[in-house]
Amino acid sequence: MAATRYRRFLKLCEEWPVEETKRQRDLGAFLRQRVAQAFREGENTQIADPETCDRMYESLVRIHTNYYKNKYPRLKDTSFTGVTVEDCKMILATDILKQMEDMKKGTWKKLREKFYAKKPEEDSK
């Protein structure tokens, strides 16, 4: 039975998309990592709590298939702020978040990082 569970999780990992805009914060990449940890021995892995494993799988399938989005459709594709889904995805992209973090830094901190963050190769020249 563990082999069947392993194959089901592998199939889910294959189907789950990876968002390149969310490097190191992507749910698909996290899921792949957790499945690899949980099934270290592949199909031969012994599962301590099969019921919990099955519940986790079913929950992930509901997320992946947008079960609740389809069950409870929204009238509009915006939130109370008026921001669309596409705008939210763009704002939450790793590159944009890094730019926003850089904007928060003060002038003194930016200058200090610029001048004191030399690479060892530069010092030897």
Short mmCIF file of N, CA, C and O in Angstrom, two decimals:
data_model
loop_
_atom_site.label_atom_id
_atom_site.label_comp_id
_atom_site.label_asym_id
_atom_site.label_seq_id
_atom_site.Cartn_x
_atom_site.Cartn_y
_atom_site.Cartn_z
N MET A 1 0.83 -1.20 0.00
CA MET A 1 0.00 0.00 0.00
C MET A 1 0.87 1.26 0.00
O MET A 1 0.48 2.28 -0.55
N ALA A 2 2.06 1.19 0.60
CA ALA A 2 2.95 2.35 0.62
C ALA A 2 3.39 2.70 -0.79
O ALA A 2 3.56 3.88 -1.13
N ALA A 3 3.55 1.69 -1.64
CA ALA A 3 3.94 1.94 -3.02
C ALA A 3 2.87 2.74 -3.76
O ALA A 3 3.18 3.65 -4.53
N THR A 4 1.61 2.43 -3.50
CA THR A 4 0.51 3.16 -4.13
C THR A 4 0.49 4.61 -3.66
O THR A 4 0.32 5.52 -4.48
N ARG A 5 0.68 4.82 -2.38
CA ARG A 5 0.72 6.19 -1.85
C ARG A 5 1.88 6.96 -2.46
O ARG A 5 1.73 8.12 -2.85
N TYR A 6 3.02 6.33 -2.54
CA TYR A 6 4.20 6.98 -3.12
C TYR A 6 3.93 7.39 -4.57
O TYR A 6 4.23 8.52 -4.97
N ARG A 7 3.36 6.48 -5.36
CA ARG A 7 3.07 6.80 -6.76
C ARG A 7 2.04 7.92 -6.88
O ARG A 7 2.14 8.77 -7.77
N ARG A 8 1.06 7.93 -5.99
CA ARG A 8 0.06 9.02 -6.02
C ARG A 8 0.71 10.36 -5.72
O ARG A 8 0.43 11.36 -6.40
N PHE A 9 1.58 10.41 -4.73
CA PHE A 9 2.28 11.66 -4.41
C PHE A 9 3.21 12.08 -5.56
O PHE A 9 3.31 13.27 -5.87
N LEU A 10 3.87 11.13 -6.18
CA LEU A 10 4.73 11.46 -7.32
C LEU A 10 3.92 12.05 -8.47
O LEU A 10 4.34 13.03 -9.10
N LYS A 11 2.78 11.46 -8.73
CA LYS A 11 1.92 11.97 -9.81
C LYS A 11 1.46 13.39 -9.48
O LYS A 11 1.45 14.27 -10.35
N LEU A 12 1.11 13.64 -8.24
CA LEU A 12 0.69 14.98 -7.82
C LEU A 12 1.84 15.97 -7.98
O LEU A 12 1.64 17.09 -8.46
N CYS A 13 3.04 15.56 -7.63
CA CYS A 13 4.21 16.44 -7.78
C CYS A 13 4.46 16.77 -9.25
O CYS A 13 4.83 17.90 -9.59
N GLU A 14 4.27 15.79 -10.13
CA GLU A 14 4.46 16.03 -11.56
C GLU A 14 3.44 17.03 -12.10
O GLU A 14 3.76 17.86 -12.95
N GLU A 15 2.21 16.93 -11.61
CA GLU A 15 1.14 17.81 -12.10
C GLU A 15 1.22 19.21 -11.50
O GLU A 15 0.73 20.16 -12.11
N TRP A 16 1.80 19.32 -10.32
CA TRP A 16 1.81 20.61 -9.62
C TRP A 16 2.77 21.57 -10.32
O TRP A 16 3.94 21.27 -10.47
N PRO A 17 2.29 22.74 -10.71
CA PRO A 17 3.18 23.68 -11.43
C PRO A 17 4.19 24.34 -10.49
O PRO A 17 3.95 24.48 -9.29
N VAL A 18 5.31 24.73 -11.06
CA VAL A 18 6.33 25.46 -10.32
C VAL A 18 6.30 26.89 -10.82
O VAL A 18 6.38 27.14 -12.02
N GLU A 19 6.16 27.84 -9.91
CA GLU A 19 6.16 29.25 -10.28
C GLU A 19 7.58 29.78 -10.19
O GLU A 19 8.15 29.87 -9.12
N GLU A 20 8.12 30.13 -11.33
CA GLU A 20 9.50 30.63 -11.38
C GLU A 20 9.63 32.00 -10.70
O GLU A 20 10.71 32.38 -10.28
N THR A 21 8.52 32.73 -10.61
CA THR A 21 8.58 34.07 -10.01
C THR A 21 8.72 34.02 -8.49
O THR A 21 9.01 35.03 -7.88
N LYS A 22 8.49 32.86 -7.90
CA LYS A 22 8.56 32.74 -6.44
C LYS A 22 9.69 31.81 -6.04
O LYS A 22 9.49 30.79 -5.39
N ARG A 23 10.88 32.15 -6.42
CA ARG A 23 12.04 31.33 -6.10
C ARG A 23 12.17 31.17 -4.59
O ARG A 23 12.06 32.13 -3.84
N GLN A 24 12.38 29.94 -4.17
CA GLN A 24 12.56 29.56 -2.77
C GLN A 24 11.32 29.81 -1.92
O GLN A 24 11.37 29.71 -0.70
N ARG A 25 10.20 30.14 -2.54
CA ARG A 25 8.96 30.34 -1.79
C ARG A 25 7.80 29.65 -2.49
O ARG A 25 6.64 29.90 -2.19
N ASP A 26 8.08 28.77 -3.43
CA ASP A 26 7.06 28.15 -4.25
C ASP A 26 6.48 26.92 -3.57
O ASP A 26 7.23 26.07 -3.06
N LEU A 27 5.18 26.80 -3.57
CA LEU A 27 4.52 25.66 -2.93
C LEU A 27 4.82 24.36 -3.65
O LEU A 27 5.02 23.32 -3.02
N GLY A 28 4.91 24.39 -4.98
CA GLY A 28 5.23 23.18 -5.74
C GLY A 28 6.61 22.65 -5.41
O GLY A 28 6.80 21.44 -5.23
N ALA A 29 7.58 23.54 -5.31
CA ALA A 29 8.95 23.13 -4.97
C ALA A 29 8.99 22.59 -3.53
O ALA A 29 9.66 21.59 -3.25
N PHE A 30 8.27 23.25 -2.63
CA PHE A 30 8.21 22.79 -1.24
C PHE A 30 7.57 21.41 -1.16
O PHE A 30 8.05 20.53 -0.42
N LEU A 31 6.52 21.21 -1.92
CA LEU A 31 5.84 19.91 -1.93
C LEU A 31 6.78 18.81 -2.41
O LEU A 31 6.86 17.74 -1.81
N ARG A 32 7.52 19.07 -3.48
CA ARG A 32 8.47 18.08 -3.99
C ARG A 32 9.53 17.73 -2.94
O ARG A 32 9.90 16.57 -2.76
N GLN A 33 10.00 18.75 -2.24
CA GLN A 33 11.00 18.54 -1.20
C GLN A 33 10.45 17.68 -0.07
O GLN A 33 11.11 16.75 0.42
N ARG A 34 9.23 17.99 0.36
CA ARG A 34 8.63 17.23 1.47
C ARG A 34 8.33 15.78 1.08
O ARG A 34 8.49 14.88 1.89
N VAL A 35 7.90 15.56 -0.16
CA VAL A 35 7.64 14.19 -0.61
C VAL A 35 8.94 13.41 -0.64
O VAL A 35 9.00 12.25 -0.23
N ALA A 36 10.01 14.05 -1.11
CA ALA A 36 11.31 13.38 -1.14
C ALA A 36 11.77 13.02 0.28
O ALA A 36 12.35 11.94 0.50
N GLN A 37 11.51 13.89 1.25
CA GLN A 37 11.89 13.60 2.63
C GLN A 37 11.03 12.49 3.23
O GLN A 37 11.53 11.61 3.93
N ALA A 38 9.73 12.55 2.95
CA ALA A 38 8.81 11.58 3.55
C ALA A 38 8.98 10.18 2.95
O ALA A 38 8.81 9.18 3.66
N PHE A 39 9.31 10.10 1.67
CA PHE A 39 9.47 8.82 1.00
C PHE A 39 10.93 8.62 0.61
O PHE A 39 11.26 8.42 -0.56
N ARG A 40 11.81 8.64 1.58
CA ARG A 40 13.25 8.51 1.32
C ARG A 40 13.60 7.18 0.66
O ARG A 40 14.52 7.08 -0.13
N GLU A 41 12.87 6.15 1.01
CA GLU A 41 13.14 4.82 0.46
C GLU A 41 12.24 4.50 -0.72
O GLU A 41 12.12 3.33 -1.11
N GLY A 42 11.59 5.50 -1.29
CA GLY A 42 10.72 5.28 -2.44
C GLY A 42 9.51 4.44 -2.08
O GLY A 42 8.87 4.67 -1.06
N GLU A 43 9.25 3.44 -2.93
CA GLU A 43 8.07 2.59 -2.72
C GLU A 43 8.21 1.69 -1.49
O GLU A 43 7.23 1.18 -0.99
N ASN A 44 9.42 1.54 -0.98
CA ASN A 44 9.65 0.67 0.19
C ASN A 44 9.51 1.41 1.52
O ASN A 44 9.73 0.82 2.57
N THR A 45 9.16 2.67 1.48
CA THR A 45 9.04 3.46 2.70
C THR A 45 7.89 2.96 3.56
O THR A 45 6.79 2.69 3.05
N GLN A 46 8.14 2.82 4.84
CA GLN A 46 7.11 2.42 5.78
C GLN A 46 6.43 3.68 6.32
O GLN A 46 7.10 4.57 6.84
N ILE A 47 5.13 3.75 6.21
CA ILE A 47 4.38 4.92 6.65
C ILE A 47 3.82 4.65 8.04
O ILE A 47 3.09 3.67 8.25
N ALA A 48 4.17 5.52 8.98
CA ALA A 48 3.76 5.33 10.37
C ALA A 48 2.25 5.52 10.55
O ALA A 48 1.62 4.79 11.31
N ASP A 49 1.69 6.52 9.86
CA ASP A 49 0.26 6.82 10.02
C ASP A 49 -0.39 6.95 8.65
O ASP A 49 -0.48 8.05 8.10
N PRO A 50 -0.87 5.85 8.09
CA PRO A 50 -1.44 5.87 6.74
C PRO A 50 -2.67 6.77 6.60
O PRO A 50 -2.86 7.41 5.55
N GLU A 51 -3.49 6.86 7.64
CA GLU A 51 -4.70 7.69 7.56
C GLU A 51 -4.33 9.17 7.41
O GLU A 51 -4.92 9.89 6.61
N THR A 52 -3.36 9.61 8.19
CA THR A 52 -2.91 11.00 8.09
C THR A 52 -2.29 11.26 6.72
O THR A 52 -2.53 12.31 6.12
N CYS A 53 -1.54 10.32 6.23
CA CYS A 53 -0.92 10.44 4.90
C CYS A 53 -2.01 10.60 3.83
O CYS A 53 -1.91 11.45 2.95
N ASP A 54 -3.05 9.78 3.91
CA ASP A 54 -4.15 9.86 2.94
C ASP A 54 -4.89 11.19 3.05
O ASP A 54 -5.27 11.78 2.02
N ARG A 55 -5.10 11.67 4.27
CA ARG A 55 -5.79 12.96 4.45
C ARG A 55 -4.95 14.09 3.86
O ARG A 55 -5.49 15.00 3.23
N MET A 56 -3.64 14.04 4.07
CA MET A 56 -2.76 15.06 3.51
C MET A 56 -2.84 15.04 1.99
O MET A 56 -2.93 16.09 1.34
N TYR A 57 -2.80 13.85 1.42
CA TYR A 57 -2.87 13.72 -0.04
C TYR A 57 -4.18 14.30 -0.56
O TYR A 57 -4.19 15.08 -1.52
N GLU A 58 -5.28 13.94 0.05
CA GLU A 58 -6.59 14.44 -0.40
C GLU A 58 -6.68 15.96 -0.28
O GLU A 58 -7.23 16.64 -1.14
N SER A 59 -6.13 16.52 0.77
CA SER A 59 -6.12 17.97 0.95
C SER A 59 -5.31 18.65 -0.16
O SER A 59 -5.72 19.67 -0.72
N LEU A 60 -4.15 18.09 -0.46
CA LEU A 60 -3.31 18.66 -1.52
C LEU A 60 -3.99 18.56 -2.88
O LEU A 60 -3.89 19.48 -3.69
N VAL A 61 -4.70 17.47 -3.11
CA VAL A 61 -5.44 17.33 -4.37
C VAL A 61 -6.52 18.39 -4.46
O VAL A 61 -6.72 19.00 -5.53
N ARG A 62 -7.22 18.66 -3.37
CA ARG A 62 -8.26 19.70 -3.39
C ARG A 62 -7.64 21.07 -3.68
O ARG A 62 -8.22 21.86 -4.42
N ILE A 63 -6.47 21.35 -3.12
CA ILE A 63 -5.80 22.62 -3.42
C ILE A 63 -5.40 22.67 -4.89
O ILE A 63 -5.64 23.66 -5.58
N HIS A 64 -4.81 21.59 -5.37
CA HIS A 64 -4.31 21.54 -6.75
C HIS A 64 -5.43 21.68 -7.78
O HIS A 64 -5.26 22.33 -8.82
N THR A 65 -6.57 21.07 -7.51
CA THR A 65 -7.67 21.10 -8.47
C THR A 65 -8.60 22.30 -8.28
O THR A 65 -9.63 22.39 -8.96
N ASN A 66 -8.25 23.21 -7.37
CA ASN A 66 -9.07 24.39 -7.10
C ASN A 66 -10.49 24.00 -6.68
O ASN A 66 -11.46 24.64 -7.06
N TYR A 67 -10.58 22.98 -5.87
CA TYR A 67 -11.87 22.47 -5.43
C TYR A 67 -12.74 23.56 -4.80
O TYR A 67 -13.89 23.75 -5.19
N TYR A 68 -12.17 24.30 -3.86
CA TYR A 68 -12.97 25.31 -3.16
C TYR A 68 -13.22 26.54 -4.01
O TYR A 68 -14.24 27.20 -3.87
N LYS A 69 -12.31 26.85 -4.91
CA LYS A 69 -12.54 27.97 -5.83
C LYS A 69 -13.73 27.66 -6.73
O LYS A 69 -14.54 28.54 -7.02
N ASN A 70 -13.83 26.41 -7.16
CA ASN A 70 -14.95 26.01 -8.01
C ASN A 70 -16.23 25.82 -7.21
O ASN A 70 -17.32 26.09 -7.71
N LYS A 71 -16.10 25.36 -5.98
CA LYS A 71 -17.28 25.12 -5.15
C LYS A 71 -17.93 26.44 -4.71
O LYS A 71 -19.15 26.55 -4.64
N TYR A 72 -17.09 27.44 -4.43
CA TYR A 72 -17.58 28.75 -3.99
C TYR A 72 -17.08 29.83 -4.96
O TYR A 72 -16.15 30.57 -4.65
N PRO A 73 -17.69 29.92 -6.14
CA PRO A 73 -17.20 30.90 -7.13
C PRO A 73 -17.39 32.33 -6.64
O PRO A 73 -18.34 32.65 -5.93
N ARG A 74 -16.45 33.17 -7.05
CA ARG A 74 -16.50 34.58 -6.67
C ARG A 74 -17.21 35.37 -7.76
O ARG A 74 -17.15 35.02 -8.94
N LEU A 75 -17.87 36.44 -7.36
CA LEU A 75 -18.56 37.26 -8.34
C LEU A 75 -17.58 38.11 -9.15
O LEU A 75 -17.79 38.36 -10.33
N LYS A 76 -16.51 38.53 -8.50
CA LYS A 76 -15.50 39.35 -9.17
C LYS A 76 -14.12 38.76 -8.90
O LYS A 76 -13.92 38.08 -7.91
N ASP A 77 -13.18 39.04 -9.80
CA ASP A 77 -11.82 38.55 -9.63
C ASP A 77 -10.93 39.55 -8.92
O ASP A 77 -9.72 39.57 -9.11
N THR A 78 -11.52 40.38 -8.09
CA THR A 78 -10.73 41.35 -7.33
C THR A 78 -11.06 41.21 -5.86
O THR A 78 -12.03 40.58 -5.48
N SER A 79 -10.21 41.82 -5.03
CA SER A 79 -10.47 41.81 -3.60
C SER A 79 -11.08 43.15 -3.21
O SER A 79 -11.40 43.97 -4.06
N PHE A 80 -11.20 43.39 -1.92
CA PHE A 80 -11.77 44.65 -1.47
C PHE A 80 -10.88 45.84 -1.85
O PHE A 80 -11.34 46.96 -1.92
N THR A 81 -9.61 45.57 -2.13
CA THR A 81 -8.70 46.65 -2.53
C THR A 81 -8.82 46.98 -4.00
O THR A 81 -8.32 48.01 -4.45
N GLY A 82 -9.46 46.10 -4.77
CA GLY A 82 -9.58 46.32 -6.20
C GLY A 82 -8.41 45.76 -6.99
O GLY A 82 -8.34 45.91 -8.20
N VAL A 83 -7.49 45.06 -6.32
CA VAL A 83 -6.33 44.50 -6.98
C VAL A 83 -6.72 43.15 -7.60
O VAL A 83 -7.35 42.33 -6.97
N THR A 84 -6.32 42.94 -8.85
CA THR A 84 -6.65 41.70 -9.53
C THR A 84 -5.66 40.59 -9.16
O THR A 84 -4.62 40.85 -8.55
N VAL A 85 -5.98 39.37 -9.54
CA VAL A 85 -5.12 38.22 -9.26
C VAL A 85 -3.77 38.40 -9.94
O VAL A 85 -2.72 38.12 -9.35
N GLU A 86 -3.78 38.89 -11.18
CA GLU A 86 -2.52 39.09 -11.90
C GLU A 86 -1.64 40.12 -11.20
O GLU A 86 -0.42 39.94 -11.11
N ASP A 87 -2.26 41.19 -10.70
CA ASP A 87 -1.50 42.20 -9.97
C ASP A 87 -0.89 41.62 -8.69
O ASP A 87 0.26 41.90 -8.35
N CYS A 88 -1.66 40.79 -7.99
CA CYS A 88 -1.15 40.16 -6.76
C CYS A 88 0.03 39.25 -7.08
O CYS A 88 1.02 39.25 -6.35
N LYS A 89 -0.08 38.48 -8.15
CA LYS A 89 1.03 37.60 -8.53
C LYS A 89 2.28 38.40 -8.84
O LYS A 89 3.38 38.02 -8.48
N MET A 90 2.10 39.52 -9.53
CA MET A 90 3.24 40.35 -9.87
C MET A 90 3.87 40.95 -8.61
O MET A 90 5.09 40.94 -8.46
N ILE A 91 3.05 41.42 -7.70
CA ILE A 91 3.54 42.04 -6.48
C ILE A 91 4.28 41.02 -5.61
O ILE A 91 5.29 41.34 -4.98
N LEU A 92 3.81 39.78 -5.58
CA LEU A 92 4.40 38.75 -4.74
C LEU A 92 5.58 38.04 -5.39
O LEU A 92 6.17 37.15 -4.78
N ALA A 93 5.95 38.43 -6.59
CA ALA A 93 7.11 37.82 -7.25
C ALA A 93 8.37 38.16 -6.45
O ALA A 93 8.51 39.24 -5.88
N THR A 94 9.29 37.23 -6.40
CA THR A 94 10.51 37.37 -5.61
C THR A 94 11.30 38.62 -6.00
O THR A 94 11.80 39.34 -5.14
N ASP A 95 11.41 38.88 -7.30
CA ASP A 95 12.18 40.04 -7.77
C ASP A 95 11.57 41.35 -7.28
O ASP A 95 12.29 42.25 -6.86
N ILE A 96 10.26 41.45 -7.33
CA ILE A 96 9.58 42.68 -6.88
C ILE A 96 9.75 42.85 -5.37
O ILE A 96 10.00 43.95 -4.89
N LEU A 97 9.60 41.76 -4.62
CA LEU A 97 9.78 41.84 -3.17
C LEU A 97 11.20 42.27 -2.81
O LEU A 97 11.40 43.05 -1.88
N LYS A 98 12.18 41.79 -3.56
CA LYS A 98 13.57 42.19 -3.32
C LYS A 98 13.75 43.68 -3.62
O LYS A 98 14.42 44.39 -2.87
N GLN A 99 13.15 44.15 -4.70
CA GLN A 99 13.23 45.58 -5.04
C GLN A 99 12.59 46.42 -3.94
O GLN A 99 13.12 47.47 -3.56
N MET A 100 11.46 45.97 -3.43
CA MET A 100 10.79 46.71 -2.36
C MET A 100 11.64 46.72 -1.10
O MET A 100 11.69 47.73 -0.40
N GLU A 101 12.31 45.62 -0.81
CA GLU A 101 13.18 45.55 0.36
C GLU A 101 14.35 46.52 0.20
O GLU A 101 14.75 47.19 1.15
N ASP A 102 14.90 46.59 -1.01
CA ASP A 102 15.99 47.52 -1.28
C ASP A 102 15.53 48.97 -1.14
O ASP A 102 16.30 49.83 -0.70
N MET A 103 14.28 49.24 -1.50
CA MET A 103 13.76 50.60 -1.40
C MET A 103 13.62 51.03 0.06
O MET A 103 13.73 52.21 0.38
N LYS A 104 13.39 50.06 0.96
CA LYS A 104 13.23 50.37 2.38
C LYS A 104 14.53 50.79 3.04
O LYS A 104 14.52 51.44 4.07
N LYS A 105 15.65 50.38 2.45
CA LYS A 105 16.94 50.69 3.06
C LYS A 105 17.22 52.18 2.99
O LYS A 105 16.89 52.85 2.03
N GLY A 106 17.84 52.68 4.02
CA GLY A 106 18.22 54.08 4.06
C GLY A 106 19.44 54.34 3.18
O GLY A 106 20.16 53.44 2.77
N THR A 107 19.68 55.60 2.90
CA THR A 107 20.80 56.00 2.06
C THR A 107 22.13 55.56 2.66
O THR A 107 23.02 55.07 1.96
N TRP A 108 22.29 55.75 3.96
CA TRP A 108 23.55 55.39 4.62
C TRP A 108 23.83 53.90 4.48
O TRP A 108 24.94 53.48 4.19
N LYS A 109 22.80 53.07 4.68
CA LYS A 109 22.97 51.63 4.58
C LYS A 109 23.31 51.21 3.15
O LYS A 109 24.15 50.35 2.93
N LYS A 110 22.68 51.84 2.16
CA LYS A 110 22.99 51.54 0.76
C LYS A 110 24.44 51.88 0.44
O LYS A 110 25.14 51.10 -0.20
N LEU A 111 24.91 53.04 0.90
CA LEU A 111 26.28 53.45 0.64
C LEU A 111 27.27 52.50 1.33
O LEU A 111 28.29 52.11 0.76
N ARG A 112 26.96 52.14 2.56
CA ARG A 112 27.83 51.25 3.31
C ARG A 112 27.95 49.90 2.62
O ARG A 112 29.03 49.35 2.48
N GLU A 113 26.82 49.36 2.15
CA GLU A 113 26.85 48.08 1.44
C GLU A 113 27.63 48.19 0.14
O GLU A 113 28.35 47.27 -0.24
N LYS A 114 27.49 49.32 -0.52
CA LYS A 114 28.16 49.50 -1.81
C LYS A 114 29.68 49.54 -1.65
O LYS A 114 30.41 48.93 -2.42
N PHE A 115 30.16 50.24 -0.65
CA PHE A 115 31.59 50.44 -0.51
C PHE A 115 32.29 49.37 0.35
O PHE A 115 33.47 49.12 0.18
N TYR A 116 31.57 48.77 1.27
CA TYR A 116 32.22 47.81 2.17
C TYR A 116 31.96 46.36 1.80
O TYR A 116 32.52 45.47 2.43
N ALA A 117 31.17 46.11 0.83
CA ALA A 117 30.88 44.74 0.42
C ALA A 117 31.76 44.36 -0.78
O ALA A 117 31.28 43.98 -1.82
N LYS A 118 33.07 44.48 -0.62
CA LYS A 118 33.99 44.14 -1.70
C LYS A 118 34.24 42.64 -1.70
O LYS A 118 34.27 42.00 -0.66
N LYS A 119 34.49 42.13 -2.88
CA LYS A 119 34.83 40.72 -3.02
C LYS A 119 36.33 40.56 -2.75
O LYS A 119 37.11 41.47 -2.99
N PRO A 120 36.74 39.40 -2.30
CA PRO A 120 38.18 39.17 -2.02
C PRO A 120 39.06 39.38 -3.26
O PRO A 120 40.20 39.77 -3.15
N GLU A 121 38.52 39.11 -4.45
CA GLU A 121 39.30 39.27 -5.67
C GLU A 121 39.68 40.74 -5.89
O GLU A 121 40.75 41.06 -6.36
N GLU A 122 38.77 41.68 -5.49
CA GLU A 122 39.01 43.09 -5.68
C GLU A 122 40.14 43.58 -4.77
O GLU A 122 40.90 44.47 -5.12
N ASP A 123 40.22 42.99 -3.57
CA ASP A 123 41.25 43.41 -2.61
C ASP A 123 42.65 43.03 -3.07
O ASP A 123 43.62 43.70 -2.77
N SER A 124 42.78 41.93 -3.79
CA SER A 124 44.10 41.45 -4.19
C SER A 124 44.66 42.22 -5.39
O SER A 124 45.81 42.08 -5.71
N LYS A 125 43.83 43.00 -6.06
CA LYS A 125 44.30 43.75 -7.24
C LYS A 125 44.94 45.04 -6.87
O LYS A 125 44.82 45.66 -5.93
#
